[in-house]
Amino acid sequence: MHVATPEDPSTAKYNQNLYSFWIQSVIGTYTKAWKIQLKLNEVEHRSFFSFKNDMLWFTIIQASYLSFVYFIFGFDGLLFATLAGIVGLLLLETINYIEHYGLKRNLLNSGRYERVSEKHSWNSNHILGRIILYELTRHSDHHYKSQKKYQILEYHDVSPQLPFGYPASMVLSFVPPLWFAVMNKRIPTEMR
């Protein structure tokens, strides 16, 4: 709903580096998820401790998992599991960064944002990445038609294209001056 708008913590702003995006996305997405859950609880007149409070369950499951790891493997196991989780999360957020960097939807006179289209996220049509990532690299079609399964996502000529595949783009994003030098000139002026 909020992709490619300032309200979306998972959309990287123009000239925002990867490292500040990690903080924005992790904290913003978690906070937003709790706000949505609390609003659902309020609308449906549910207690915070309701069985339908998904965020509470996710928190309990994560705490239980880490407690179990600590009980079985001790502090070293807990440290390893925590670091593995952090690395996995940051890799996921790095993909979010390269998929949405610098693109935004225009605000209409009505106060609403323009409809999401194929031009509001980056694609990478490199064959190896398409095969390995089950068409995830055709990300624009996913936002354009969100009900489609990843395996059948299509290429659109109007979608902005990453100059490299996902792995190379991820590595490039770790060096902000290089990322900006390559990517900023590819972003249409009206979408910054």
mmCIF file of C-alpha atoms in Angstrom:
data_model
loop_
_atom_site.group_PDB
_atom_site.id
_atom_site.type_symbol
_atom_site.label_atom_id
_atom_site.label_comp_id
_atom_site.label_asym_id
_atom_site.label_seq_id
_atom_site.Cartn_x
_atom_site.Cartn_y
_atom_site.Cartn_z
ATOM 1 C CA MET A 1 0.000 0.000 0.000
ATOM 2 C CA HIS A 2 2.781 2.436 0.880
ATOM 3 C CA VAL A 3 5.553 1.115 -1.397
ATOM 4 C CA ALA A 4 7.561 3.899 -3.046
ATOM 5 C CA THR A 5 6.204 6.557 -0.674
ATOM 6 C CA PRO A 6 7.760 8.329 2.344
ATOM 7 C CA GLU A 7 5.385 6.303 4.579
ATOM 8 C CA ASP A 8 7.109 3.030 3.636
ATOM 9 C CA PRO A 9 10.085 2.202 5.859
ATOM 10 C CA SER A 10 11.128 -0.469 3.306
ATOM 11 C CA THR A 11 11.639 2.037 0.490
ATOM 12 C CA ALA A 12 15.093 3.613 0.319
ATOM 13 C CA LYS A 13 15.063 7.338 -0.377
ATOM 14 C CA TYR A 14 17.150 9.021 -3.082
ATOM 15 C CA ASN A 15 20.745 9.465 -1.787
ATOM 16 C CA GLN A 16 20.063 7.342 1.308
ATOM 17 C CA ASN A 17 22.918 4.960 2.000
ATOM 18 C CA LEU A 18 22.405 1.279 2.744
ATOM 19 C CA TYR A 19 23.472 1.540 6.386
ATOM 20 C CA SER A 20 20.953 4.214 7.366
ATOM 21 C CA PHE A 21 18.345 2.282 5.371
ATOM 22 C CA TRP A 22 18.979 -0.828 7.501
ATOM 23 C CA ILE A 23 18.135 1.146 10.640
ATOM 24 C CA GLN A 24 15.087 2.818 9.030
ATOM 25 C CA SER A 25 13.736 -0.424 7.628
ATOM 26 C CA VAL A 26 14.291 -2.731 10.595
ATOM 27 C CA ILE A 27 12.975 -0.326 13.235
ATOM 28 C CA GLY A 28 10.294 1.218 10.996
ATOM 29 C CA THR A 29 8.899 -2.065 9.729
ATOM 30 C CA TYR A 30 8.788 -3.631 13.196
ATOM 31 C CA THR A 31 7.124 -0.540 14.667
ATOM 32 C CA LYS A 32 4.628 -0.356 11.802
ATOM 33 C CA ALA A 33 3.751 -4.048 12.215
ATOM 34 C CA TRP A 34 2.969 -3.497 15.901
ATOM 35 C CA LYS A 35 0.831 -0.434 15.095
ATOM 36 C CA ILE A 36 -1.155 -2.446 12.553
ATOM 37 C CA GLN A 37 -1.617 -5.289 15.041
ATOM 38 C CA LEU A 38 -2.735 -2.976 17.844
ATOM 39 C CA LYS A 39 -5.196 -1.275 15.476
ATOM 40 C CA LEU A 40 -6.601 -4.698 14.471
ATOM 41 C CA ASN A 41 -6.983 -5.605 18.142
ATOM 42 C CA GLU A 42 -8.822 -2.334 18.758
ATOM 43 C CA VAL A 43 -11.132 -2.641 15.721
ATOM 44 C CA GLU A 44 -12.003 -6.243 16.548
ATOM 45 C CA HIS A 45 -12.288 -5.538 20.305
ATOM 46 C CA ARG A 46 -9.598 -8.065 21.212
ATOM 47 C CA SER A 47 -7.372 -8.133 24.237
ATOM 48 C CA PHE A 48 -3.630 -7.613 23.782
ATOM 49 C CA PHE A 49 -3.226 -11.208 24.997
ATOM 50 C CA SER A 50 -5.656 -12.587 22.408
ATOM 51 C CA PHE A 51 -4.731 -15.744 20.504
ATOM 52 C CA LYS A 52 -5.207 -13.660 17.356
ATOM 53 C CA ASN A 53 -2.432 -11.198 18.275
ATOM 54 C CA ASP A 54 0.080 -12.383 15.657
ATOM 55 C CA MET A 55 2.830 -9.980 16.742
ATOM 56 C CA LEU A 56 2.622 -11.262 20.302
ATOM 57 C CA TRP A 57 2.885 -14.836 19.024
ATOM 58 C CA PHE A 58 5.862 -13.970 16.804
ATOM 59 C CA THR A 59 7.604 -12.418 19.810
ATOM 60 C CA ILE A 60 6.879 -15.444 22.028
ATOM 61 C CA ILE A 61 8.069 -17.871 19.336
ATOM 62 C CA GLN A 62 11.310 -15.935 18.777
ATOM 63 C CA ALA A 63 12.010 -15.693 22.514
ATOM 64 C CA SER A 64 11.238 -19.414 22.931
ATOM 65 C CA TYR A 65 13.526 -20.331 20.041
ATOM 66 C CA LEU A 66 16.424 -18.296 21.454
ATOM 67 C CA SER A 67 15.822 -19.704 24.937
ATOM 68 C CA PHE A 68 15.853 -23.234 23.510
ATOM 69 C CA VAL A 69 19.103 -22.546 21.634
ATOM 70 C CA TYR A 70 20.673 -21.169 24.812
ATOM 71 C CA PHE A 71 19.459 -24.154 26.863
ATOM 72 C CA ILE A 72 20.833 -26.712 24.382
ATOM 73 C CA PHE A 73 23.974 -24.946 23.057
ATOM 74 C CA GLY A 74 24.823 -22.359 25.717
ATOM 75 C CA PHE A 75 25.960 -18.808 25.160
ATOM 76 C CA ASP A 76 28.057 -19.633 22.062
ATOM 77 C CA GLY A 77 25.031 -21.224 20.384
ATOM 78 C CA LEU A 78 22.846 -18.243 21.297
ATOM 79 C CA LEU A 79 25.459 -15.853 19.900
ATOM 80 C CA PHE A 80 25.711 -17.872 16.669
ATOM 81 C CA ALA A 81 21.921 -18.045 16.237
ATOM 82 C CA THR A 82 21.571 -14.316 16.908
ATOM 83 C CA LEU A 83 24.335 -13.397 14.471
ATOM 84 C CA ALA A 84 22.912 -15.731 11.810
ATOM 85 C CA GLY A 85 19.527 -14.056 12.240
ATOM 86 C CA ILE A 86 21.035 -10.581 11.969
ATOM 87 C CA VAL A 87 23.002 -11.478 8.818
ATOM 88 C CA GLY A 88 19.895 -13.006 7.227
ATOM 89 C CA LEU A 89 17.797 -9.956 8.102
ATOM 90 C CA LEU A 90 20.403 -7.530 6.747
ATOM 91 C CA LEU A 91 20.694 -9.492 3.495
ATOM 92 C CA LEU A 92 16.915 -9.338 3.098
ATOM 93 C CA GLU A 93 16.944 -5.596 3.791
ATOM 94 C CA THR A 94 19.795 -5.122 1.308
ATOM 95 C CA ILE A 95 17.592 -6.717 -1.355
ATOM 96 C CA ASN A 96 14.761 -4.354 -0.352
ATOM 97 C CA TYR A 97 17.227 -1.484 -0.690
ATOM 98 C CA ILE A 98 18.303 -2.334 -4.243
ATOM 99 C CA GLU A 99 14.741 -3.167 -5.332
ATOM 100 C CA HIS A 100 13.293 0.196 -4.290
ATOM 101 C CA TYR A 101 16.195 2.649 -4.083
ATOM 102 C CA GLY A 102 15.279 6.236 -4.948
ATOM 103 C CA LEU A 103 11.969 5.531 -6.700
ATOM 104 C CA LYS A 104 8.813 7.192 -5.419
ATOM 105 C CA ARG A 105 5.205 7.519 -6.456
ATOM 106 C CA ASN A 106 3.896 10.994 -7.152
ATOM 107 C CA LEU A 107 1.352 12.592 -4.859
ATOM 108 C CA LEU A 108 -1.835 13.455 -6.741
ATOM 109 C CA ASN A 109 -4.014 16.553 -6.263
ATOM 110 C CA SER A 110 -6.487 14.356 -4.366
ATOM 111 C CA GLY A 111 -3.883 13.785 -1.644
ATOM 112 C CA ARG A 112 -3.456 10.137 -2.636
ATOM 113 C CA TYR A 113 -0.423 8.636 -4.306
ATOM 114 C CA GLU A 114 -0.527 7.482 -7.897
ATOM 115 C CA ARG A 115 -1.308 3.802 -8.397
ATOM 116 C CA VAL A 116 1.620 1.382 -8.084
ATOM 117 C CA SER A 117 2.938 0.435 -11.506
ATOM 118 C CA GLU A 118 5.820 -1.429 -13.085
ATOM 119 C CA LYS A 119 8.020 1.680 -12.853
ATOM 120 C CA HIS A 120 8.055 1.824 -9.039
ATOM 121 C CA SER A 121 10.719 -0.813 -8.379
ATOM 122 C CA TRP A 122 13.937 -1.994 -9.971
ATOM 123 C CA ASN A 123 14.249 -5.125 -12.090
ATOM 124 C CA SER A 124 17.242 -7.179 -13.121
ATOM 125 C CA ASN A 125 16.649 -9.320 -16.177
ATOM 126 C CA HIS A 126 19.961 -11.208 -15.968
ATOM 127 C CA ILE A 127 19.278 -14.864 -16.768
ATOM 128 C CA LEU A 128 21.365 -16.478 -13.995
ATOM 129 C CA GLY A 129 19.762 -14.347 -11.276
ATOM 130 C CA ARG A 130 16.315 -15.051 -12.684
ATOM 131 C CA ILE A 131 16.909 -18.802 -12.482
ATOM 132 C CA ILE A 132 18.578 -18.839 -9.062
ATOM 133 C CA LEU A 133 16.088 -16.446 -7.458
ATOM 134 C CA TYR A 134 12.896 -17.848 -9.047
ATOM 135 C CA GLU A 135 12.136 -14.647 -10.970
ATOM 136 C CA LEU A 136 12.475 -12.444 -7.869
ATOM 137 C CA THR A 137 14.564 -10.165 -10.065
ATOM 138 C CA ARG A 138 11.383 -9.265 -11.970
ATOM 139 C CA HIS A 139 10.268 -7.454 -8.885
ATOM 140 C CA SER A 140 8.277 -4.715 -10.640
ATOM 141 C CA ASP A 141 5.693 -7.193 -11.898
ATOM 142 C CA HIS A 142 5.265 -8.412 -8.307
ATOM 143 C CA HIS A 143 4.189 -4.924 -7.200
ATOM 144 C CA TYR A 144 2.157 -4.305 -10.318
ATOM 145 C CA LYS A 145 0.212 -7.560 -9.955
ATOM 146 C CA SER A 146 0.803 -8.681 -6.382
ATOM 147 C CA GLN A 147 -1.251 -11.878 -6.688
ATOM 148 C CA LYS A 148 1.177 -13.394 -9.218
ATOM 149 C CA LYS A 149 3.494 -16.159 -8.093
ATOM 150 C CA TYR A 150 7.211 -15.390 -8.425
ATOM 151 C CA GLN A 151 7.770 -18.185 -10.947
ATOM 152 C CA ILE A 152 5.530 -16.471 -13.536
ATOM 153 C CA LEU A 153 6.569 -12.835 -13.084
ATOM 154 C CA GLU A 154 7.063 -11.027 -16.381
ATOM 155 C CA TYR A 155 9.490 -8.494 -17.789
ATOM 156 C CA HIS A 156 8.209 -4.965 -18.530
ATOM 157 C CA ASP A 157 10.064 -2.518 -20.780
ATOM 158 C CA VAL A 158 8.950 0.460 -18.669
ATOM 159 C CA SER A 159 10.444 -0.956 -15.458
ATOM 160 C CA PRO A 160 13.729 0.614 -14.370
ATOM 161 C CA GLN A 161 16.586 -1.878 -14.816
ATOM 162 C CA LEU A 162 19.492 -2.481 -12.470
ATOM 163 C CA PRO A 163 22.776 -2.301 -14.379
ATOM 164 C CA PHE A 164 23.927 -5.560 -12.766
ATOM 165 C CA GLY A 165 22.377 -8.686 -11.294
ATOM 166 C CA TYR A 166 21.297 -8.861 -7.651
ATOM 167 C CA PRO A 167 24.608 -10.188 -6.220
ATOM 168 C CA ALA A 168 26.718 -7.494 -7.923
ATOM 169 C CA SER A 169 24.158 -4.811 -7.025
ATOM 170 C CA MET A 170 24.189 -5.910 -3.396
ATOM 171 C CA VAL A 171 27.999 -5.697 -3.257
ATOM 172 C CA LEU A 172 27.916 -2.284 -4.974
ATOM 173 C CA SER A 173 25.394 -1.008 -2.402
ATOM 174 C CA PHE A 174 27.924 -1.632 0.382
ATOM 175 C CA VAL A 175 30.032 1.249 -1.017
ATOM 176 C CA PRO A 176 27.630 4.237 -1.047
ATOM 177 C CA PRO A 177 29.697 6.605 -3.250
ATOM 178 C CA LEU A 178 29.955 3.938 -5.974
ATOM 179 C CA TRP A 179 26.275 3.022 -5.613
ATOM 180 C CA PHE A 180 25.203 6.657 -5.952
ATOM 181 C CA ALA A 181 27.519 7.213 -8.935
ATOM 182 C CA VAL A 182 26.015 4.252 -10.795
ATOM 183 C CA MET A 183 22.364 4.456 -9.703
ATOM 184 C CA ASN A 184 21.458 8.129 -9.263
ATOM 185 C CA LYS A 185 21.722 8.913 -12.958
ATOM 186 C CA ARG A 186 19.339 6.020 -13.729
ATOM 187 C CA ILE A 187 16.481 7.375 -11.598
ATOM 188 C CA PRO A 188 13.987 9.457 -13.592
ATOM 189 C CA THR A 189 13.936 13.050 -12.265
ATOM 190 C CA GLU A 190 10.166 12.993 -11.683
ATOM 191 C CA MET A 191 10.493 9.938 -9.387
ATOM 192 C CA ARG A 192 13.175 11.212 -6.977
#
